[in-house]
Amino acid sequence: MPLQLTIRRAQPADIPQIVAIERSAFDDPWDERTLQESLAYYPETFFVAKDNGDLAGFVAGGVEDTGEEVYGHIMNLAVAPGYRRRGIGQHLIRRLEQEYAVLGASAVQLEVRITNAGAQEFYRRLGYRVVLHIASYYANDEDALVMMKWFRF
C-alpha cells in the first residue's frame, strides 16, 4: 500500500511511540527522558513521519551556534521496522535540512558508528562526507565518524 506520509514537528504526546521506535532500532537506545529533553530543548528541529496515523519514524536535531557559524546537528534518526527502506529516513533528513537552512545554518553534522556501513552509505547518498574519526565515542568504546554536509546558497 502506498504511503500517506506527513512530516510534522514532534509533540510530547508522540514520545511513547518514539521510544518504541528507538528501542527497536538501537542496541543502546536513548531513554524516554533523553528524548523528552531533546524535544524540550529543540522543538523546532524534532520531526516525526506519520503514515495514516502511525508513527513511522523520527529525527531529532539540535542547533549549535559558535558565534561565527550556525550548524545543524542530527542527533538521532530512526524508522519503525515495518517502514524501513521506503524513503522515510530521507524525507525526515530533507525536512530537517530545510529547517536548518531557515535557521541560517551553513552546514549539518552527525556522528555515526564506524561499524554502521549502512548508515554511512545512506548519509553519503544525501551529500554527507566524513570529516573526522573519534576514538571510543560510544559507551561501548566503539569509534565514531563525524559526517558533514555544507549548504551552498
Short mmCIF file of C-alpha atoms in Angstrom, two decimals:
data_model
loop_
_atom_site.label_atom_id
_atom_site.label_comp_id
_atom_site.label_asym_id
_atom_site.label_seq_id
_atom_site.Cartn_x
_atom_site.Cartn_y
_atom_site.Cartn_z
CA MET A 1 0.00 0.00 0.00
CA PRO A 2 1.40 3.46 -0.87
CA LEU A 3 2.50 5.65 1.98
CA GLN A 4 0.32 8.56 3.08
CA LEU A 5 3.31 10.29 4.63
CA THR A 6 3.11 13.54 6.56
CA ILE A 7 6.03 15.09 8.38
CA ARG A 8 5.41 17.45 11.26
CA ARG A 9 7.13 18.70 14.38
CA ALA A 10 7.10 16.18 17.21
CA GLN A 11 4.82 16.77 20.17
CA PRO A 12 5.11 15.48 23.74
CA ALA A 13 2.26 13.02 23.06
CA ASP A 14 4.46 11.35 20.40
CA ILE A 15 7.16 10.37 22.92
CA PRO A 16 5.82 6.87 23.78
CA GLN A 17 5.78 5.88 20.09
CA ILE A 18 9.19 7.50 19.55
CA VAL A 19 10.58 5.48 22.49
CA ALA A 20 9.22 2.27 20.94
CA ILE A 21 10.84 3.03 17.58
CA GLU A 22 14.11 3.99 19.31
CA ARG A 23 14.19 0.68 21.21
CA SER A 24 13.54 -1.30 18.02
CA ALA A 25 16.31 0.49 16.15
CA PHE A 26 19.28 0.59 18.53
CA ASP A 27 21.18 -1.70 20.87
CA ASP A 28 21.83 1.28 23.16
CA PRO A 29 18.68 3.40 22.73
CA TRP A 30 18.12 6.81 24.18
CA ASP A 31 15.83 6.58 27.19
CA GLU A 32 12.47 8.32 27.42
CA ARG A 33 13.86 11.19 29.49
CA THR A 34 16.59 11.94 26.95
CA LEU A 35 14.04 12.01 24.14
CA GLN A 36 11.76 14.29 26.18
CA GLU A 37 14.66 16.64 26.92
CA SER A 38 15.67 16.70 23.26
CA LEU A 39 12.14 17.70 22.30
CA ALA A 40 12.03 20.34 25.06
CA TYR A 41 15.38 21.88 24.04
CA TYR A 42 14.92 21.70 20.27
CA PRO A 43 11.18 21.58 19.46
CA GLU A 44 11.72 23.31 16.11
CA THR A 45 14.12 20.59 14.87
CA PHE A 46 12.47 17.40 16.11
CA PHE A 47 10.21 15.86 13.46
CA VAL A 48 8.05 12.76 13.11
CA ALA A 49 6.85 10.99 9.99
CA LYS A 50 3.30 9.68 10.15
CA ASP A 51 1.57 7.29 7.78
CA ASN A 52 -2.21 7.17 8.18
CA GLY A 53 -1.85 7.97 11.87
CA ASP A 54 1.01 5.52 12.54
CA LEU A 55 4.29 6.99 13.67
CA ALA A 56 6.71 5.65 11.05
CA GLY A 57 9.92 7.40 12.13
CA PHE A 58 11.52 10.43 13.71
CA VAL A 59 14.54 12.67 13.52
CA ALA A 60 15.88 14.69 16.45
CA GLY A 61 18.17 17.58 15.67
CA GLY A 62 19.88 20.37 17.50
CA VAL A 63 21.38 23.71 16.60
CA GLU A 64 24.88 24.82 17.51
CA ASP A 65 25.83 28.48 17.24
CA THR A 66 29.57 29.06 17.57
CA GLY A 67 29.18 32.83 17.35
CA GLU A 68 30.69 32.73 13.85
CA GLU A 69 28.70 29.89 12.30
CA VAL A 70 25.41 28.12 12.91
CA TYR A 71 25.43 24.35 12.42
CA GLY A 72 22.67 21.82 12.43
CA HIS A 73 23.33 18.59 14.32
CA ILE A 74 21.47 15.39 13.52
CA MET A 75 21.35 13.75 16.92
CA ASN A 76 19.05 10.78 16.27
CA LEU A 77 17.19 9.21 13.36
CA ALA A 78 15.13 6.03 13.48
CA VAL A 79 12.43 4.42 11.35
CA ALA A 80 9.99 1.79 12.58
CA PRO A 81 10.83 -1.74 11.36
CA GLY A 82 7.82 -2.06 9.05
CA TYR A 83 8.65 1.23 7.36
CA ARG A 84 12.36 0.85 6.68
CA ARG A 85 13.82 1.14 3.17
CA ARG A 86 10.84 3.14 1.94
CA GLY A 87 12.41 6.62 1.82
CA ILE A 88 11.11 7.82 5.18
CA GLY A 89 14.56 8.48 6.63
CA GLN A 90 15.45 10.55 3.57
CA HIS A 91 12.22 12.57 3.86
CA LEU A 92 12.92 13.24 7.54
CA ILE A 93 16.51 14.35 6.85
CA ARG A 94 15.43 16.62 3.99
CA ARG A 95 12.79 18.26 6.21
CA LEU A 96 15.33 18.80 8.97
CA GLU A 97 17.82 20.24 6.48
CA GLN A 98 15.14 22.71 5.29
CA GLU A 99 14.62 23.84 8.87
CA TYR A 100 18.36 24.27 9.38
CA ALA A 101 18.56 26.40 6.23
CA VAL A 102 15.73 28.61 7.53
CA LEU A 103 17.61 28.94 10.84
CA GLY A 104 20.72 30.13 8.97
CA ALA A 105 22.89 27.03 9.31
CA SER A 106 25.83 26.75 6.93
CA ALA A 107 26.26 23.00 7.47
CA VAL A 108 24.86 19.92 9.18
CA GLN A 109 26.88 17.37 11.14
CA LEU A 110 26.23 13.97 12.67
CA GLU A 111 28.06 11.09 14.29
CA VAL A 112 27.74 7.51 13.08
CA ARG A 113 29.21 4.27 14.37
CA ILE A 114 32.28 3.20 12.45
CA THR A 115 30.70 -0.26 12.05
CA ASN A 116 27.40 1.09 10.67
CA ALA A 117 28.22 0.93 6.97
CA GLY A 118 24.54 1.10 6.01
CA ALA A 119 24.00 4.42 7.78
CA GLN A 120 27.25 5.80 6.37
CA GLU A 121 26.14 4.95 2.83
CA PHE A 122 22.67 6.42 3.48
CA TYR A 123 24.22 9.73 4.52
CA ARG A 124 26.75 9.69 1.64
CA ARG A 125 23.85 9.41 -0.81
CA LEU A 126 22.37 12.52 0.81
CA GLY A 127 25.58 14.50 0.34
CA TYR A 128 27.35 13.98 3.68
CA ARG A 129 31.11 13.40 3.86
CA VAL A 130 33.35 12.01 6.60
CA VAL A 131 35.38 14.79 8.21
CA LEU A 132 36.63 13.25 11.46
CA HIS A 133 37.21 9.95 13.24
CA ILE A 134 36.61 9.95 17.01
CA ALA A 135 38.06 7.07 19.03
CA SER A 136 35.89 5.43 21.71
CA TYR A 137 32.98 7.82 21.17
CA TYR A 138 30.20 5.44 22.17
CA ALA A 139 29.52 3.87 25.57
CA ASN A 140 30.86 0.51 24.36
CA ASP A 141 34.13 2.22 23.24
CA GLU A 142 33.21 1.99 19.56
CA ASP A 143 34.66 4.69 17.33
CA ALA A 144 32.51 7.24 15.53
CA LEU A 145 32.81 9.02 12.23
CA VAL A 146 31.71 12.64 12.06
CA MET A 147 29.99 13.37 8.78
CA MET A 148 29.05 16.82 7.47
CA LYS A 149 27.11 18.38 4.67
CA TRP A 150 27.64 22.01 3.71
CA PHE A 151 24.86 24.13 2.31
CA ARG A 152 25.62 26.09 -0.83
CA PHE A 153 23.25 29.01 -1.41
#
